Amino acid sequence: MGLFDLTGRRALVTGSSLGIGLALARGLAEAGAALVLNARNADRLEEAADTLRAEGAEVATLAFDVTDANAVRTAVDGFEAEYGAIDILINNAGMQHRTALEDFPPEIFDRLMVTNVNSAFYVGQACARHMIGRGRGRMVNIASVQTLQARPGIAPYTASKGAIANLTKGMATDWAPKGLNVNAIAPGYFDTPLNKALVDNPEFCAWLADRTPQGRWGRVEELVGAAVFLCSEASSFVNGHVLFVDGGITARL
């Protein structure tokens, strides 16, 4: 299955010390990619890197704040100069905050938008400047089922993930002529640290099981196939697409 082989490619995954980011990094490594893990917490980052190295992955770490445009540019440019090309970018870093909209603190709204949207632009732009010079590159932005749907208490998050979908389309429009493929994965409800409050809520779990055609939470490993597809030659003519991996929740009324 050479179309899905990532041997010889290097992938930067933001927010990859746990949860979806760590699972995607592991999956890309299993497909042959070398990894560059990113997070702000250097200790947790090194712990994740050691775990993946023990599994046989080739792993480097790059601790920088994805919400700081200058730090992003410095880190990406420095890595490219010292170690070589970043061929694949997974823009996974993000945050959630659940509060009734009328009580949502403006400062947290701002932080959420910078973390979920600005970071994808900052890291995407920094990597694209190098990818364009090589005439190739793959980017996958992590959207959400909230790209299409809303639930009470998370309107700003919903807005941020809608923005990610349209940013993905804009990136593809600008950068596809220059050799890049830019797409997004929109996960449904997955059992991750970000969703711990919901996972621990029996009432919500019962609602989710009834609402989702597959009747359960997603497992982070179930996102790997979509990521490998979008990062490999198997998706060579796929650009600006948002791929929902959601157990059918967006298909059902």
JSON list of C-alpha atoms in Angstrom, two decimals:
[
{"chain": "A", "resi": 1, "resn": "MET", "atom": "CA", "xyz": [0.00, 0.00, 0.00]},
{"chain": "A", "resi": 2, "resn": "GLY", "atom": "CA", "xyz": [2.60, 2.50, -1.13]},
{"chain": "A", "resi": 3, "resn": "LEU", "atom": "CA", "xyz": [0.02, 5.27, -1.51]},
{"chain": "A", "resi": 4, "resn": "PHE", "atom": "CA", "xyz": [-0.21, 5.47, 2.29]},
{"chain": "A", "resi": 5, "resn": "ASP", "atom": "CA", "xyz": [3.51, 5.15, 3.03]},
{"chain": "A", "resi": 6, "resn": "LEU", "atom": "CA", "xyz": [4.97, 8.17, 4.85]},
{"chain": "A", "resi": 7, "resn": "THR", "atom": "CA", "xyz": [8.56, 6.91, 4.95]},
{"chain": "A", "resi": 8, "resn": "GLY", "atom": "CA", "xyz": [10.99, 9.76, 4.41]},
{"chain": "A", "resi": 9, "resn": "ARG", "atom": "CA", "xyz": [8.51, 12.41, 5.55]},
{"chain": "A", "resi": 10, "resn": "ARG", "atom": "CA", "xyz": [8.72, 14.46, 8.74]},
{"chain": "A", "resi": 11, "resn": "ALA", "atom": "CA", "xyz": [5.52, 15.54, 10.52]},
{"chain": "A", "resi": 12, "resn": "LEU", "atom": "CA", "xyz": [5.08, 18.37, 13.01]},
{"chain": "A", "resi": 13, "resn": "VAL", "atom": "CA", "xyz": [2.05, 17.79, 15.25]},
{"chain": "A", "resi": 14, "resn": "THR", "atom": "CA", "xyz": [1.03, 20.64, 17.54]},
{"chain": "A", "resi": 15, "resn": "GLY", "atom": "CA", "xyz": [-0.51, 19.87, 20.89]},
{"chain": "A", "resi": 16, "resn": "SER", "atom": "CA", "xyz": [0.86, 16.35, 20.70]},
{"chain": "A", "resi": 17, "resn": "SER", "atom": "CA", "xyz": [1.77, 15.54, 24.29]},
{"chain": "A", "resi": 18, "resn": "LEU", "atom": "CA", "xyz": [-1.59, 13.83, 24.93]},
{"chain": "A", "resi": 19, "resn": "GLY", "atom": "CA", "xyz": [-5.04, 13.11, 23.52]},
{"chain": "A", "resi": 20, "resn": "ILE", "atom": "CA", "xyz": [-5.77, 13.37, 19.81]},
{"chain": "A", "resi": 21, "resn": "GLY", "atom": "CA", "xyz": [-2.39, 14.93, 19.00]},
{"chain": "A", "resi": 22, "resn": "LEU", "atom": "CA", "xyz": [-0.45, 12.10, 20.58]},
{"chain": "A", "resi": 23, "resn": "ALA", "atom": "CA", "xyz": [-2.63, 9.48, 18.89]},
{"chain": "A", "resi": 24, "resn": "LEU", "atom": "CA", "xyz": [-2.17, 11.10, 15.47]},
{"chain": "A", "resi": 25, "resn": "ALA", "atom": "CA", "xyz": [1.58, 11.37, 15.98]},
{"chain": "A", "resi": 26, "resn": "ARG", "atom": "CA", "xyz": [1.75, 7.69, 16.88]},
{"chain": "A", "resi": 27, "resn": "GLY", "atom": "CA", "xyz": [-0.29, 6.78, 13.79]},
{"chain": "A", "resi": 28, "resn": "LEU", "atom": "CA", "xyz": [1.89, 8.83, 11.44]},
{"chain": "A", "resi": 29, "resn": "ALA", "atom": "CA", "xyz": [4.98, 7.18, 12.90]},
{"chain": "A", "resi": 30, "resn": "GLU", "atom": "CA", "xyz": [3.47, 3.75, 12.29]},
{"chain": "A", "resi": 31, "resn": "ALA", "atom": "CA", "xyz": [3.01, 4.81, 8.65]},
{"chain": "A", "resi": 32, "resn": "GLY", "atom": "CA", "xyz": [6.72, 5.64, 8.46]},
{"chain": "A", "resi": 33, "resn": "ALA", "atom": "CA", "xyz": [6.93, 9.35, 9.29]},
{"chain": "A", "resi": 34, "resn": "ALA", "atom": "CA", "xyz": [9.53, 10.92, 11.54]},
{"chain": "A", "resi": 35, "resn": "LEU", "atom": "CA", "xyz": [7.92, 13.10, 14.20]},
{"chain": "A", "resi": 36, "resn": "VAL", "atom": "CA", "xyz": [8.31, 16.58, 15.62]},
{"chain": "A", "resi": 37, "resn": "LEU", "atom": "CA", "xyz": [6.17, 16.84, 18.73]},
{"chain": "A", "resi": 38, "resn": "ASN", "atom": "CA", "xyz": [5.05, 20.23, 20.00]},
{"chain": "A", "resi": 39, "resn": "ALA", "atom": "CA", "xyz": [3.51, 21.45, 23.26]},
{"chain": "A", "resi": 40, "resn": "ARG", "atom": "CA", "xyz": [4.09, 24.24, 25.75]},
{"chain": "A", "resi": 41, "resn": "ASN", "atom": "CA", "xyz": [4.74, 21.91, 28.68]},
{"chain": "A", "resi": 42, "resn": "ALA", "atom": "CA", "xyz": [8.30, 20.71, 28.04]},
{"chain": "A", "resi": 43, "resn": "ASP", "atom": "CA", "xyz": [8.20, 17.96, 30.68]},
{"chain": "A", "resi": 44, "resn": "ARG", "atom": "CA", "xyz": [5.00, 16.41, 29.35]},
{"chain": "A", "resi": 45, "resn": "LEU", "atom": "CA", "xyz": [6.35, 16.79, 25.81]},
{"chain": "A", "resi": 46, "resn": "GLU", "atom": "CA", "xyz": [9.50, 14.84, 26.63]},
{"chain": "A", "resi": 47, "resn": "GLU", "atom": "CA", "xyz": [7.46, 12.15, 28.37]},
{"chain": "A", "resi": 48, "resn": "ALA", "atom": "CA", "xyz": [5.36, 11.69, 25.23]},
{"chain": "A", "resi": 49, "resn": "ALA", "atom": "CA", "xyz": [8.49, 11.65, 23.07]},
{"chain": "A", "resi": 50, "resn": "ASP", "atom": "CA", "xyz": [10.12, 8.98, 25.24]},
{"chain": "A", "resi": 51, "resn": "THR", "atom": "CA", "xyz": [6.99, 6.85, 25.01]},
{"chain": "A", "resi": 52, "resn": "LEU", "atom": "CA", "xyz": [6.96, 7.02, 21.21]},
{"chain": "A", "resi": 53, "resn": "ARG", "atom": "CA", "xyz": [10.70, 6.42, 20.96]},
{"chain": "A", "resi": 54, "resn": "ALA", "atom": "CA", "xyz": [10.26, 3.27, 23.04]},
{"chain": "A", "resi": 55, "resn": "GLU", "atom": "CA", "xyz": [7.74, 2.15, 20.42]},
{"chain": "A", "resi": 56, "resn": "GLY", "atom": "CA", "xyz": [10.33, 2.63, 17.66]},
{"chain": "A", "resi": 57, "resn": "ALA", "atom": "CA", "xyz": [9.44, 6.09, 16.38]},
{"chain": "A", "resi": 58, "resn": "GLU", "atom": "CA", "xyz": [11.97, 8.71, 15.31]},
{"chain": "A", "resi": 59, "resn": "VAL", "atom": "CA", "xyz": [11.03, 11.72, 17.44]},
{"chain": "A", "resi": 60, "resn": "ALA", "atom": "CA", "xyz": [12.23, 15.28, 17.90]},
{"chain": "A", "resi": 61, "resn": "THR", "atom": "CA", "xyz": [10.58, 17.83, 20.18]},
{"chain": "A", "resi": 62, "resn": "LEU", "atom": "CA", "xyz": [9.91, 21.51, 19.62]},
{"chain": "A", "resi": 63, "resn": "ALA", "atom": "CA", "xyz": [8.47, 23.33, 22.63]},
{"chain": "A", "resi": 64, "resn": "PHE", "atom": "CA", "xyz": [6.90, 26.64, 21.61]},
{"chain": "A", "resi": 65, "resn": "ASP", "atom": "CA", "xyz": [3.70, 28.55, 22.24]},
{"chain": "A", "resi": 66, "resn": "VAL", "atom": "CA", "xyz": [1.47, 28.23, 19.17]},
{"chain": "A", "resi": 67, "resn": "THR", "atom": "CA", "xyz": [-0.34, 31.45, 20.13]},
{"chain": "A", "resi": 68, "resn": "ASP", "atom": "CA", "xyz": [2.86, 33.53, 19.81]},
{"chain": "A", "resi": 69, "resn": "ALA", "atom": "CA", "xyz": [3.47, 34.30, 16.13]},
{"chain": "A", "resi": 70, "resn": "ASN", "atom": "CA", "xyz": [7.09, 35.30, 16.65]},
{"chain": "A", "resi": 71, "resn": "ALA", "atom": "CA", "xyz": [7.87, 32.20, 18.72]},
{"chain": "A", "resi": 72, "resn": "VAL", "atom": "CA", "xyz": [6.25, 30.02, 16.06]},
{"chain": "A", "resi": 73, "resn": "ARG", "atom": "CA", "xyz": [8.26, 31.56, 13.24]},
{"chain": "A", "resi": 74, "resn": "THR", "atom": "CA", "xyz": [11.51, 31.33, 15.18]},
{"chain": "A", "resi": 75, "resn": "ALA", "atom": "CA", "xyz": [10.93, 27.69, 16.13]},
{"chain": "A", "resi": 76, "resn": "VAL", "atom": "CA", "xyz": [9.92, 26.52, 12.64]},
{"chain": "A", "resi": 77, "resn": "ASP", "atom": "CA", "xyz": [12.64, 28.45, 10.84]},
{"chain": "A", "resi": 78, "resn": "GLY", "atom": "CA", "xyz": [15.25, 27.27, 13.33]},
{"chain": "A", "resi": 79, "resn": "PHE", "atom": "CA", "xyz": [14.23, 23.63, 13.03]},
{"chain": "A", "resi": 80, "resn": "GLU", "atom": "CA", "xyz": [14.23, 23.74, 9.22]},
{"chain": "A", "resi": 81, "resn": "ALA", "atom": "CA", "xyz": [17.68, 25.35, 9.19]},
{"chain": "A", "resi": 82, "resn": "GLU", "atom": "CA", "xyz": [19.20, 22.85, 11.62]},
{"chain": "A", "resi": 83, "resn": "TYR", "atom": "CA", "xyz": [17.42, 19.57, 10.92]},
{"chain": "A", "resi": 84, "resn": "GLY", "atom": "CA", "xyz": [15.71, 19.82, 7.53]},
{"chain": "A", "resi": 85, "resn": "ALA", "atom": "CA", "xyz": [12.25, 19.86, 6.03]},
{"chain": "A", "resi": 86, "resn": "ILE", "atom": "CA", "xyz": [8.93, 19.66, 7.81]},
{"chain": "A", "resi": 87, "resn": "ASP", "atom": "CA", "xyz": [6.85, 17.90, 5.18]},
{"chain": "A", "resi": 88, "resn": "ILE", "atom": "CA", "xyz": [3.60, 17.48, 7.11]},
{"chain": "A", "resi": 89, "resn": "LEU", "atom": "CA", "xyz": [1.82, 19.73, 9.60]},
{"chain": "A", "resi": 90, "resn": "ILE", "atom": "CA", "xyz": [-1.04, 18.66, 11.85]},
{"chain": "A", "resi": 91, "resn": "ASN", "atom": "CA", "xyz": [-2.58, 21.76, 13.45]},
{"chain": "A", "resi": 92, "resn": "ASN", "atom": "CA", "xyz": [-4.09, 20.11, 16.50]},
{"chain": "A", "resi": 93, "resn": "ALA", "atom": "CA", "xyz": [-3.50, 22.51, 19.41]},
{"chain": "A", "resi": 94, "resn": "GLY", "atom": "CA", "xyz": [-6.73, 23.77, 20.92]},
{"chain": "A", "resi": 95, "resn": "MET", "atom": "CA", "xyz": [-8.76, 24.50, 24.04]},
{"chain": "A", "resi": 96, "resn": "GLN", "atom": "CA", "xyz": [-12.36, 24.35, 25.25]},
{"chain": "A", "resi": 97, "resn": "HIS", "atom": "CA", "xyz": [-14.32, 26.34, 27.83]},
{"chain": "A", "resi": 98, "resn": "ARG", "atom": "CA", "xyz": [-17.93, 25.64, 28.76]},
{"chain": "A", "resi": 99, "resn": "THR", "atom": "CA", "xyz": [-20.02, 28.51, 30.12]},
{"chain": "A", "resi": 100, "resn": "ALA", "atom": "CA", "xyz": [-23.45, 29.95, 29.35]},
{"chain": "A", "resi": 101, "resn": "LEU", "atom": "CA", "xyz": [-22.91, 32.44, 26.54]},
{"chain": "A", "resi": 102, "resn": "GLU", "atom": "CA", "xyz": [-24.34, 35.39, 28.48]},
{"chain": "A", "resi": 103, "resn": "ASP", "atom": "CA", "xyz": [-21.72, 34.74, 31.18]},
{"chain": "A", "resi": 104, "resn": "PHE", "atom": "CA", "xyz": [-18.79, 33.87, 28.90]},
{"chain": "A", "resi": 105, "resn": "PRO", "atom": "CA", "xyz": [-15.75, 35.95, 29.99]},
{"chain": "A", "resi": 106, "resn": "PRO", "atom": "CA", "xyz": [-14.42, 38.13, 27.14]},
{"chain": "A", "resi": 107, "resn": "GLU", "atom": "CA", "xyz": [-10.82, 37.36, 28.06]},
{"chain": "A", "resi": 108, "resn": "ILE", "atom": "CA", "xyz": [-11.44, 33.62, 27.74]},
{"chain": "A", "resi": 109, "resn": "PHE", "atom": "CA", "xyz": [-13.23, 34.18, 24.43]},
{"chain": "A", "resi": 110, "resn": "ASP", "atom": "CA", "xyz": [-10.12, 35.95, 23.16]},
{"chain": "A", "resi": 111, "resn": "ARG", "atom": "CA", "xyz": [-7.80, 33.24, 24.47]},
{"chain": "A", "resi": 112, "resn": "LEU", "atom": "CA", "xyz": [-9.94, 30.49, 22.94]},
{"chain": "A", "resi": 113, "resn": "MET", "atom": "CA", "xyz": [-9.96, 32.13, 19.52]},
{"chain": "A", "resi": 114, "resn": "VAL", "atom": "CA", "xyz": [-6.20, 32.74, 19.57]},
{"chain": "A", "resi": 115, "resn": "THR", "atom": "CA", "xyz": [-5.54, 29.15, 20.66]},
{"chain": "A", "resi": 116, "resn": "ASN", "atom": "CA", "xyz": [-7.94, 27.48, 18.24]},
{"chain": "A", "resi": 117, "resn": "VAL", "atom": "CA", "xyz": [-7.76, 29.75, 15.17]},
{"chain": "A", "resi": 118, "resn": "ASN", "atom": "CA", "xyz": [-4.79, 32.08, 15.25]},
{"chain": "A", "resi": 119, "resn": "SER", "atom": "CA", "xyz": [-2.42, 29.23, 16.06]},
{"chain": "A", "resi": 120, "resn": "ALA", "atom": "CA", "xyz": [-3.43, 27.32, 12.94]},
{"chain": "A", "resi": 121, "resn": "PHE", "atom": "CA", "xyz": [-2.69, 30.41, 10.88]},
{"chain": "A", "resi": 122, "resn": "TYR", "atom": "CA", "xyz": [0.61, 31.12, 12.61]},
{"chain": "A", "resi": 123, "resn": "VAL", "atom": "CA", "xyz": [2.00, 27.59, 12.37]},
{"chain": "A", "resi": 124, "resn": "GLY", "atom": "CA", "xyz": [0.46, 26.99, 8.95]},
{"chain": "A", "resi": 125, "resn": "GLN", "atom": "CA", "xyz": [2.02, 30.14, 7.52]},
{"chain": "A", "resi": 126, "resn": "ALA", "atom": "CA", "xyz": [5.43, 29.44, 9.07]},
{"chain": "A", "resi": 127, "resn": "CYS", "atom": "CA", "xyz": [5.51, 25.94, 7.60]},
{"chain": "A", "resi": 128, "resn": "ALA", "atom": "CA", "xyz": [4.01, 26.95, 4.27]},
{"chain": "A", "resi": 129, "resn": "ARG", "atom": "CA", "xyz": [6.80, 29.43, 3.59]},
{"chain": "A", "resi": 130, "resn": "HIS", "atom": "CA", "xyz": [9.22, 26.51, 3.52]},
{"chain": "A", "resi": 131, "resn": "MET", "atom": "CA", "xyz": [6.88, 24.02, 1.81]},
{"chain": "A", "resi": 132, "resn": "ILE", "atom": "CA", "xyz": [6.18, 26.44, -1.04]},
{"chain": "A", "resi": 133, "resn": "GLY", "atom": "CA", "xyz": [9.88, 26.64, -1.83]},
{"chain": "A", "resi": 134, "resn": "ARG", "atom": "CA", "xyz": [9.96, 22.85, -2.15]},
{"chain": "A", "resi": 135, "resn": "GLY", "atom": "CA", "xyz": [6.75, 22.71, -4.18]},
{"chain": "A", "resi": 136, "resn": "ARG", "atom": "CA", "xyz": [5.04, 20.23, -1.83]},
{"chain": "A", "resi": 137, "resn": "GLY", "atom": "CA", "xyz": [3.60, 19.86, 1.65]},
{"chain": "A", "resi": 138, "resn": "ARG", "atom": "CA", "xyz": [0.63, 18.48, 3.56]},
{"chain": "A", "resi": 139, "resn": "MET", "atom": "CA", "xyz": [-1.39, 20.27, 6.22]},
{"chain": "A", "resi": 140, "resn": "VAL", "atom": "CA", "xyz": [-4.27, 18.90, 8.26]},
{"chain": "A", "resi": 141, "resn": "ASN", "atom": "CA", "xyz": [-6.19, 21.25, 10.52]},
{"chain": "A", "resi": 142, "resn": "ILE", "atom": "CA", "xyz": [-8.28, 19.75, 13.30]},
{"chain": "A", "resi": 143, "resn": "ALA", "atom": "CA", "xyz": [-11.84, 21.03, 13.09]},
{"chain": "A", "resi": 144, "resn": "SER", "atom": "CA", "xyz": [-14.78, 19.50, 14.99]},
{"chain": "A", "resi": 145, "resn": "VAL", "atom": "CA", "xyz": [-18.34, 18.27, 14.75]},
{"chain": "A", "resi": 146, "resn": "GLN", "atom": "CA", "xyz": [-19.04, 21.80, 16.04]},
{"chain": "A", "resi": 147, "resn": "THR", "atom": "CA", "xyz": [-17.89, 23.04, 12.65]},
{"chain": "A", "resi": 148, "resn": "LEU", "atom": "CA", "xyz": [-21.49, 22.29, 11.59]},
{"chain": "A", "resi": 149, "resn": "GLN", "atom": "CA", "xyz": [-23.44, 21.98, 14.83]},
{"chain": "A", "resi": 150, "resn": "ALA", "atom": "CA", "xyz": [-23.82, 23.83, 18.10]},
{"chain": "A", "resi": 151, "resn": "ARG", "atom": "CA", "xyz": [-24.56, 22.86, 21.69]},
{"chain": "A", "resi": 152, "resn": "PRO", "atom": "CA", "xyz": [-25.34, 25.10, 24.67]},
{"chain": "A", "resi": 153, "resn": "GLY", "atom": "CA", "xyz": [-22.40, 26.63, 26.50]},
{"chain": "A", "resi": 154, "resn": "ILE", "atom": "CA", "xyz": [-19.76, 26.40, 23.78]},
{"chain": "A", "resi": 155, "resn": "ALA", "atom": "CA", "xyz": [-20.70, 29.07, 21.22]},
{"chain": "A", "resi": 156, "resn": "PRO", "atom": "CA", "xyz": [-17.17, 30.53, 21.04]},
{"chain": "A", "resi": 157, "resn": "TYR", "atom": "CA", "xyz": [-15.69, 27.07, 20.48]},
{"chain": "A", "resi": 158, "resn": "THR", "atom": "CA", "xyz": [-18.27, 26.48, 17.74]},
{"chain": "A", "resi": 159, "resn": "ALA", "atom": "CA", "xyz": [-17.28, 29.78, 16.14]},
{"chain": "A", "resi": 160, "resn": "SER", "atom": "CA", "xyz": [-13.60, 28.84, 16.28]},
{"chain": "A", "resi": 161, "resn": "LYS", "atom": "CA", "xyz": [-14.14, 25.49, 14.60]},
{"chain": "A", "resi": 162, "resn": "GLY", "atom": "CA", "xyz": [-16.30, 27.04, 11.90]},
{"chain": "A", "resi": 163, "resn": "ALA", "atom": "CA", "xyz": [-13.40, 29.41, 11.30]},
{"chain": "A", "resi": 164, "resn": "ILE", "atom": "CA", "xyz": [-10.99, 26.48, 11.03]},
{"chain": "A", "resi": 165, "resn": "ALA", "atom": "CA", "xyz": [-13.09, 24.95, 8.25]},
{"chain": "A", "resi": 166, "resn": "ASN", "atom": "CA", "xyz": [-13.07, 28.17, 6.25]},
{"chain": "A", "resi": 167, "resn": "LEU", "atom": "CA", "xyz": [-9.40, 28.85, 6.99]},
{"chain": "A", "resi": 168, "resn": "THR", "atom": "CA", "xyz": [-8.68, 25.38, 5.58]},
{"chain": "A", "resi": 169, "resn": "LYS", "atom": "CA", "xyz": [-10.54, 26.24, 2.39]},
{"chain": "A", "resi": 170, "resn": "GLY", "atom": "CA", "xyz": [-8.69, 29.54, 2.14]},
{"chain": "A", "resi": 171, "resn": "MET", "atom": "CA", "xyz": [-5.31, 27.92, 2.69]},
{"chain": "A", "resi": 172, "resn": "ALA", "atom": "CA", "xyz": [-6.07, 25.36, -0.01]},
{"chain": "A", "resi": 173, "resn": "THR", "atom": "CA", "xyz": [-7.19, 28.08, -2.40]},
{"chain": "A", "resi": 174, "resn": "ASP", "atom": "CA", "xyz": [-3.98, 30.07, -1.92]},
{"chain": "A", "resi": 175, "resn": "TRP", "atom": "CA", "xyz": [-1.49, 27.24, -1.57]},
{"chain": "A", "resi": 176, "resn": "ALA", "atom": "CA", "xyz": [-2.74, 24.38, -3.78]},
{"chain": "A", "resi": 177, "resn": "PRO", "atom": "CA", "xyz": [-1.32, 26.13, -6.87]},
{"chain": "A", "resi": 178, "resn": "LYS", "atom": "CA", "xyz": [2.04, 26.09, -5.08]},
{"chain": "A", "resi": 179, "resn": "GLY", "atom": "CA", "xyz": [2.02, 22.34, -4.45]},
{"chain": "A", "resi": 180, "resn": "LEU", "atom": "CA", "xyz": [0.42, 22.10, -1.01]},
{"chain": "A", "resi": 181, "resn": "ASN", "atom": "CA", "xyz": [-2.56, 19.98, 0.08]},
{"chain": "A", "resi": 182, "resn": "VAL", "atom": "CA", "xyz": [-4.51, 21.52, 2.95]},
{"chain": "A", "resi": 183, "resn": "ASN", "atom": "CA", "xyz": [-7.45, 19.68, 4.48]},
{"chain": "A", "resi": 184, "resn": "ALA", "atom": "CA", "xyz": [-9.17, 19.25, 7.83]},
{"chain": "A", "resi": 185, "resn": "ILE", "atom": "CA", "xyz": [-10.41, 16.43, 10.02]},
{"chain": "A", "resi": 186, "resn": "ALA", "atom": "CA", "xyz": [-13.58, 17.13, 12.01]},
{"chain": "A", "resi": 187, "resn": "PRO", "atom": "CA", "xyz": [-13.82, 14.69, 14.92]},
{"chain": "A", "resi": 188, "resn": "GLY", "atom": "CA", "xyz": [-17.11, 13.95, 16.59]},
{"chain": "A", "resi": 189, "resn": "TYR", "atom": "CA", "xyz": [-17.19, 13.19, 20.30]},
{"chain": "A", "resi": 190, "resn": "PHE", "atom": "CA", "xyz": [-13.98, 11.44, 21.34]},
{"chain": "A", "resi": 191, "resn": "ASP", "atom": "CA", "xyz": [-12.89, 10.26, 24.77]},
{"chain": "A", "resi": 192, "resn": "THR", "atom": "CA", "xyz": [-10.04, 12.72, 25.40]},
{"chain": "A", "resi": 193, "resn": "PRO", "atom": "CA", "xyz": [-8.79, 14.84, 28.32]},
{"chain": "A", "resi": 194, "resn": "LEU", "atom": "CA", "xyz": [-10.49, 17.86, 26.68]},
{"chain": "A", "resi": 195, "resn": "ASN", "atom": "CA", "xyz": [-13.84, 16.09, 27.03]},
{"chain": "A", "resi": 196, "resn": "LYS", "atom": "CA", "xyz": [-13.28, 14.66, 30.52]},
{"chain": "A", "resi": 197, "resn": "ALA", "atom": "CA", "xyz": [-16.19, 16.61, 32.05]},
{"chain": "A", "resi": 198, "resn": "LEU", "atom": "CA", "xyz": [-18.54, 15.11, 29.46]},
{"chain": "A", "resi": 199, "resn": "VAL", "atom": "CA", "xyz": [-17.08, 11.60, 29.63]},
{"chain": "A", "resi": 200, "resn": "ASP", "atom": "CA", "xyz": [-17.67, 11.66, 33.39]},
{"chain": "A", "resi": 201, "resn": "ASN", "atom": "CA", "xyz": [-21.30, 12.79, 32.97]},
{"chain": "A", "resi": 202, "resn": "PRO", "atom": "CA", "xyz": [-23.64, 9.75, 32.72]},
{"chain": "A", "resi": 203, "resn": "GLU", "atom": "CA", "xyz": [-26.52, 11.89, 31.44]},
{"chain": "A", "resi": 204, "resn": "PHE", "atom": "CA", "xyz": [-24.41, 13.27, 28.60]},
{"chain": "A", "resi": 205, "resn": "CYS", "atom": "CA", "xyz": [-23.03, 9.83, 27.75]},
{"chain": "A", "resi": 206, "resn": "ALA", "atom": "CA", "xyz": [-26.56, 8.46, 27.48]},
{"chain": "A", "resi": 207, "resn": "TRP", "atom": "CA", "xyz": [-27.56, 11.37, 25.23]},
{"chain": "A", "resi": 208, "resn": "LEU", "atom": "CA", "xyz": [-24.49, 10.84, 23.04]},
{"chain": "A", "resi": 209, "resn": "ALA", "atom": "CA", "xyz": [-25.09, 7.10, 22.69]},
{"chain": "A", "resi": 210, "resn": "ASP", "atom": "CA", "xyz": [-28.66, 7.79, 21.57]},
{"chain": "A", "resi": 211, "resn": "ARG", "atom": "CA", "xyz": [-27.71, 10.68, 19.26]},
{"chain": "A", "resi": 212, "resn": "THR", "atom": "CA", "xyz": [-24.77, 8.99, 17.49]},
{"chain": "A", "resi": 213, "resn": "PRO", "atom": "CA", "xyz": [-25.72, 6.25, 14.99]},
{"chain": "A", "resi": 214, "resn": "GLN", "atom": "CA", "xyz": [-22.73, 4.15, 16.10]},
{"chain": "A", "resi": 215, "resn": "GLY", "atom": "CA", "xyz": [-23.94, 4.55, 19.67]},
{"chain": "A", "resi": 216, "resn": "ARG", "atom": "CA", "xyz": [-20.70, 5.41, 21.51]},
{"chain": "A", "resi": 217, "resn": "TRP", "atom": "CA", "xyz": [-17.78, 7.75, 22.06]},
{"chain": "A", "resi": 218, "resn": "GLY", "atom": "CA", "xyz": [-15.05, 7.67, 19.45]},
{"chain": "A", "resi": 219, "resn": "ARG", "atom": "CA", "xyz": [-11.60, 6.29, 20.27]},
{"chain": "A", "resi": 220, "resn": "VAL", "atom": "CA", "xyz": [-8.68, 8.53, 19.35]},
{"chain": "A", "resi": 221, "resn": "GLU", "atom": "CA", "xyz": [-7.08, 5.71, 17.36]},
{"chain": "A", "resi": 222, "resn": "GLU", "atom": "CA", "xyz": [-10.06, 5.90, 14.99]},
{"chain": "A", "resi": 223, "resn": "LEU", "atom": "CA", "xyz": [-8.78, 9.26, 13.70]},
{"chain": "A", "resi": 224, "resn": "VAL", "atom": "CA", "xyz": [-5.46, 7.83, 12.52]},
{"chain": "A", "resi": 225, "resn": "GLY", "atom": "CA", "xyz": [-6.68, 6.41, 9.21]},
{"chain": "A", "resi": 226, "resn": "ALA", "atom": "CA", "xyz": [-8.10, 9.76, 8.14]},
{"chain": "A", "resi": 227, "resn": "ALA", "atom": "CA", "xyz": [-4.87, 11.52, 9.08]},
{"chain": "A", "resi": 228, "resn": "VAL", "atom": "CA", "xyz": [-2.64, 9.07, 7.23]},
{"chain": "A", "resi": 229, "resn": "PHE", "atom": "CA", "xyz": [-4.88, 9.34, 4.17]},
{"chain": "A", "resi": 230, "resn": "LEU", "atom": "CA", "xyz": [-4.74, 13.16, 4.14]},
{"chain": "A", "resi": 231, "resn": "CYS", "atom": "CA", "xyz": [-0.97, 13.20, 4.73]},
{"chain": "A", "resi": 232, "resn": "SER", "atom": "CA", "xyz": [-0.12, 10.65, 2.04]},
{"chain": "A", "resi": 233, "resn": "GLU", "atom": "CA", "xyz": [-0.15, 10.38, -1.74]},
{"chain": "A", "resi": 234, "resn": "ALA", "atom": "CA", "xyz": [-3.49, 8.60, -1.45]},
{"chain": "A", "resi": 235, "resn": "SER", "atom": "CA", "xyz": [-5.10, 12.06, -1.18]},
{"chain": "A", "resi": 236, "resn": "SER", "atom": "CA", "xyz": [-3.07, 13.76, -3.91]},
{"chain": "A", "resi": 237, "resn": "PHE", "atom": "CA", "xyz": [-6.16, 15.41, -5.48]},
{"chain": "A", "resi": 238, "resn": "VAL", "atom": "CA", "xyz": [-7.95, 16.19, -2.21]},
{"chain": "A", "resi": 239, "resn": "ASN", "atom": "CA", "xyz": [-7.71, 19.86, -1.22]},
{"chain": "A", "resi": 240, "resn": "GLY", "atom": "CA", "xyz": [-9.79, 22.16, 0.96]},
{"chain": "A", "resi": 241, "resn": "HIS", "atom": "CA", "xyz": [-11.86, 19.25, 2.26]},
{"chain": "A", "resi": 242, "resn": "VAL", "atom": "CA", "xyz": [-13.28, 18.80, 5.78]},
{"chain": "A", "resi": 243, "resn": "LEU", "atom": "CA", "xyz": [-13.47, 15.09, 6.59]},
{"chain": "A", "resi": 244, "resn": "PHE", "atom": "CA", "xyz": [-15.93, 14.27, 9.38]},
{"chain": "A", "resi": 245, "resn": "VAL", "atom": "CA", "xyz": [-15.01, 11.30, 11.58]},
{"chain": "A", "resi": 246, "resn": "ASP", "atom": "CA", "xyz": [-18.00, 11.33, 13.89]},
{"chain": "A", "resi": 247, "resn": "GLY", "atom": "CA", "xyz": [-19.81, 7.99, 14.04]},
{"chain": "A", "resi": 248, "resn": "GLY", "atom": "CA", "xyz": [-22.55, 9.46, 11.86]},
{"chain": "A", "resi": 249, "resn": "ILE", "atom": "CA", "xyz": [-23.69, 12.18, 14.26]},
{"chain": "A", "resi": 250, "resn": "THR", "atom": "CA", "xyz": [-23.78, 14.87, 11.54]},
{"chain": "A", "resi": 251, "resn": "ALA", "atom": "CA", "xyz": [-25.82, 12.58, 9.27]},
{"chain": "A", "resi": 252, "resn": "ARG", "atom": "CA", "xyz": [-28.72, 12.15, 11.68]},
{"chain": "A", "resi": 253, "resn": "LEU", "atom": "CA", "xyz": [-31.55, 14.53, 12.51]}
]
